[in-house]
Amino acid sequence: MDSIKIKDKTFVVSIKEKDIQKEIIRVAGEINRDLVGKNPIFLCVLNGAFMFAADLMKRITIPCEISFVKLASYRGLMSSGKIKEVIGLNEDITDRTVVIVEDIVDTGLTMQRLIESLGTRSPKEIHIASLLVKPEKLVVELNIEYAAMSIPNDFIVGFGLDYDGYGRNYPDIYTVTEEG
Ligand code: 5GP
């Protein structure tokens, strides 16, 4: 499928599954090389990273664990902004090598908040693996060691990413078109 329609928007294919898989294999190879002997725990950030995590983990050959977390947004009593809390993490990550597995880093604020929150649980180190990065949008300094692909500042869906809940199921990545 070269284009898809979700609700009011039209999306055209921009990254084919074959090319996504090639980059995931590359990233997995780098993680296998860098984190050997570290017994890492991968934290897949739901919902968006489920497909990336599934394909990445199939290529990880070193001993490791995988767990799943969600970010819940709520408004703090003292703050006007939204606070994102990590929920669903039952494993003890004290002194562990943690690899956050995310779908996309846009401004980087979500990732920064996640690192802050996980940091309070005394991990040994935290690494970032993200399927996609939009470098032009980054507003915080982040060391994204394992980025599968960089993309321009456009809204995309597919391969786990959604528009209003839809589109996560597509094996390719699609970019929104101007005409809507
Ligand atoms: P950030 O905090 O880095 O600005 O935003 C990260 C989150 O915004 C991602 O985890 C994702 O949920 C959402 N996001 C950012 N860009 C896109 C995009 O192009 N498509 C979709 N579907 N979600 C996006």
Coordinates of C-alpha atoms and ligand atoms in Angstrom, one line a residue:
M1 CA 0.0 0.0 0.0
D2 CA 1.5 3.3 -1.1
S3 CA -1.0 5.5 0.7
I4 CA -3.5 5.1 3.6
K5 CA -6.3 7.2 4.9
I6 CA -6.8 7.5 8.7
K7 CA -9.8 9.6 9.7
D8 CA -9.3 13.0 8.2
K9 CA -5.6 12.5 7.1
T10 CA -3.8 10.8 4.2
F11 CA -0.4 9.3 4.7
V12 CA 2.1 8.1 2.1
V13 CA 4.6 5.4 2.6
S14 CA 8.0 6.8 3.5
I15 CA 10.1 3.9 5.0
K16 CA 9.6 0.4 3.8
E17 CA 9.6 -2.6 6.2
K18 CA 12.7 -4.0 4.6
D19 CA 14.7 -0.8 5.3
I20 CA 13.4 -0.6 8.8
Q21 CA 14.5 -4.2 9.5
K22 CA 17.9 -3.5 8.1
E23 CA 18.4 -0.7 10.6
I24 CA 17.0 -2.7 13.5
I25 CA 19.5 -5.5 12.7
R26 CA 22.3 -2.9 12.8
V27 CA 21.2 -1.5 16.1
A28 CA 20.8 -4.9 17.7
G29 CA 24.4 -5.7 16.5
E30 CA 25.7 -2.6 18.2
I31 CA 23.8 -3.5 21.5
N32 CA 25.1 -7.1 21.4
R33 CA 28.6 -5.8 21.0
D34 CA 28.5 -2.9 23.6
L35 CA 26.4 -4.5 26.3
V36 CA 27.9 -8.0 26.4
G37 CA 28.4 -9.2 30.0
K38 CA 26.1 -6.5 31.3
N39 CA 22.9 -8.6 31.6
P40 CA 20.8 -5.6 30.5
I41 CA 17.1 -5.1 31.2
F42 CA 15.2 -3.6 28.2
L43 CA 12.2 -1.4 29.0
C44 CA 9.8 -1.2 26.2
V45 CA 7.7 2.0 26.4
L46 CA 4.1 1.1 25.5
N47 CA 2.2 1.5 23.3
G48 CA 4.2 2.8 20.5
A49 CA 7.4 0.8 20.9
F50 CA 5.8 -2.7 20.9
M51 CA 6.6 -3.5 17.3
F52 CA 10.2 -2.1 17.4
A53 CA 10.8 -4.0 20.7
A54 CA 9.5 -7.3 19.3
D55 CA 11.8 -7.1 16.2
L56 CA 14.8 -5.7 18.1
M57 CA 14.6 -8.4 20.9
K58 CA 14.6 -11.2 18.3
R59 CA 18.0 -10.0 17.2
I60 CA 19.5 -9.6 20.7
T61 CA 21.8 -12.6 21.4
I62 CA 23.2 -11.6 24.9
P63 CA 21.5 -12.7 28.1
C64 CA 18.9 -10.0 28.9
E65 CA 15.4 -9.4 30.4
I66 CA 12.6 -7.4 28.9
S67 CA 9.9 -5.5 30.7
F68 CA 7.1 -3.1 29.7
V69 CA 6.3 0.3 31.0
K70 CA 3.7 3.0 30.3
L71 CA 3.8 6.7 30.8
A72 CA 0.8 8.1 32.5
S73 CA 0.1 11.8 32.2
Y74 CA -1.5 13.7 35.0
R75 CA -1.6 17.3 36.2
G76 CA 0.3 17.9 39.4
L77 CA -1.3 20.0 42.1
M78 CA 1.7 22.4 42.2
S79 CA 2.4 22.5 38.5
S80 CA 0.5 23.8 35.5
G81 CA 2.3 21.5 33.1
K82 CA 1.6 17.8 32.6
I83 CA 3.7 15.3 34.7
K84 CA 4.5 12.0 33.2
E85 CA 4.8 9.1 35.6
V86 CA 6.3 5.7 34.8
I87 CA 3.9 2.9 35.6
G88 CA 4.1 -0.9 35.4
L89 CA 7.7 -1.3 36.3
N90 CA 7.8 -4.1 38.8
E91 CA 11.4 -5.2 38.4
D92 CA 14.1 -3.9 40.7
I93 CA 16.6 -2.0 38.4
T94 CA 19.0 -1.2 41.2
D95 CA 22.6 -1.5 39.8
R96 CA 21.2 -2.8 36.5
T97 CA 22.1 -1.7 32.9
V98 CA 18.8 -0.4 31.5
V99 CA 18.0 0.1 27.8
I100 CA 14.9 2.2 27.2
V101 CA 13.2 1.1 24.0
E102 CA 11.1 3.9 22.5
D103 CA 9.2 4.5 19.3
I104 CA 10.3 8.1 18.6
V105 CA 12.1 11.0 20.2
D106 CA 10.7 14.2 19.0
T107 CA 11.4 17.2 21.4
G108 CA 13.0 14.7 23.8
L109 CA 11.0 15.9 26.8
T110 CA 9.3 12.5 27.3
M111 CA 12.6 10.7 27.2
Q112 CA 14.2 13.2 29.6
R113 CA 11.3 12.7 32.0
L114 CA 11.6 8.9 31.7
I115 CA 15.4 9.0 32.4
E116 CA 14.8 11.3 35.4
S117 CA 12.2 9.0 36.8
L118 CA 14.2 5.8 36.3
G119 CA 17.2 7.5 37.7
T120 CA 15.6 7.6 41.1
R121 CA 15.6 3.8 41.2
S122 CA 19.4 3.7 41.2
P123 CA 20.2 1.9 37.9
K124 CA 23.9 1.4 37.1
E125 CA 23.5 3.0 33.6
I126 CA 20.7 3.9 31.2
H127 CA 21.0 3.6 27.5
I128 CA 18.4 4.8 24.9
A129 CA 17.3 2.8 21.9
S130 CA 14.8 4.6 19.7
L131 CA 13.3 3.5 16.4
L132 CA 13.1 7.1 15.2
V133 CA 14.6 10.5 16.0
K134 CA 13.6 13.9 14.7
P135 CA 16.9 15.8 15.2
E136 CA 15.4 19.1 14.2
K137 CA 12.9 19.0 17.0
L138 CA 15.2 18.0 19.9
V139 CA 15.1 20.7 22.6
V140 CA 17.1 18.8 25.3
E141 CA 20.4 17.2 25.3
L142 CA 20.1 13.4 25.0
N143 CA 22.7 10.8 24.2
I144 CA 20.6 8.6 21.9
E145 CA 23.2 5.8 21.3
Y146 CA 21.0 3.4 19.5
A147 CA 18.8 5.3 17.0
A148 CA 17.6 3.1 14.1
M149 CA 16.6 6.0 11.8
S150 CA 16.5 9.8 11.7
I151 CA 13.6 11.5 10.0
P152 CA 12.5 15.1 9.1
N153 CA 10.0 17.0 11.2
D154 CA 6.9 15.4 9.8
F155 CA 4.1 13.4 11.5
I156 CA 4.4 9.7 10.8
V157 CA 2.4 6.5 11.6
G158 CA 2.9 2.8 11.2
F159 CA 5.2 0.2 12.7
G160 CA 3.7 0.8 16.2
L161 CA 3.0 4.5 15.9
D162 CA -0.6 5.8 15.7
Y163 CA -2.8 8.7 14.7
D164 CA -5.6 8.9 17.2
G165 CA -5.2 5.2 18.0
Y166 CA -5.1 3.9 14.5
G167 CA -2.3 2.9 12.2
R168 CA -0.1 1.0 14.6
N169 CA -0.5 -2.2 12.7
Y170 CA 1.2 -1.3 9.4
P171 CA 4.6 -2.8 8.8
D172 CA 5.8 0.2 6.8
I173 CA 6.1 3.8 8.1
Y174 CA 3.9 6.5 6.5
T175 CA 4.2 10.3 6.5
V176 CA 1.2 12.7 6.6
T177 CA 0.5 14.6 3.4
E178 CA -0.2 18.3 3.1
E179 CA -3.6 17.9 1.5
G180 CA -4.9 16.0 4.6
Ligands
5GP1 P1 8.6 14.2 22.7 O1 8.4 14.2 24.2 O2 10.0 13.6 22.4 O3 8.3 15.5 22.1 O4 7.5 13.2 22.1 C1 7.6 11.9 22.1 C2 6.3 11.2 21.9 O5 5.5 12.0 21.0 C3 6.5 9.8 21.3 O6 6.7 8.8 22.2 C4 5.2 9.7 20.5 O7 4.2 9.1 21.3 C5 4.8 11.1 20.1 N1 5.2 11.5 18.7 C6 6.2 12.4 18.4 N2 6.3 12.5 17.0 C7 5.4 11.6 16.5 C8 5.0 11.3 15.2 O8 5.6 11.7 14.2 N3 4.1 10.3 15.0 C9 3.4 9.7 16.1 N4 2.5 8.8 15.8 N5 3.7 10.0 17.4 C10 4.7 11.0 17.6

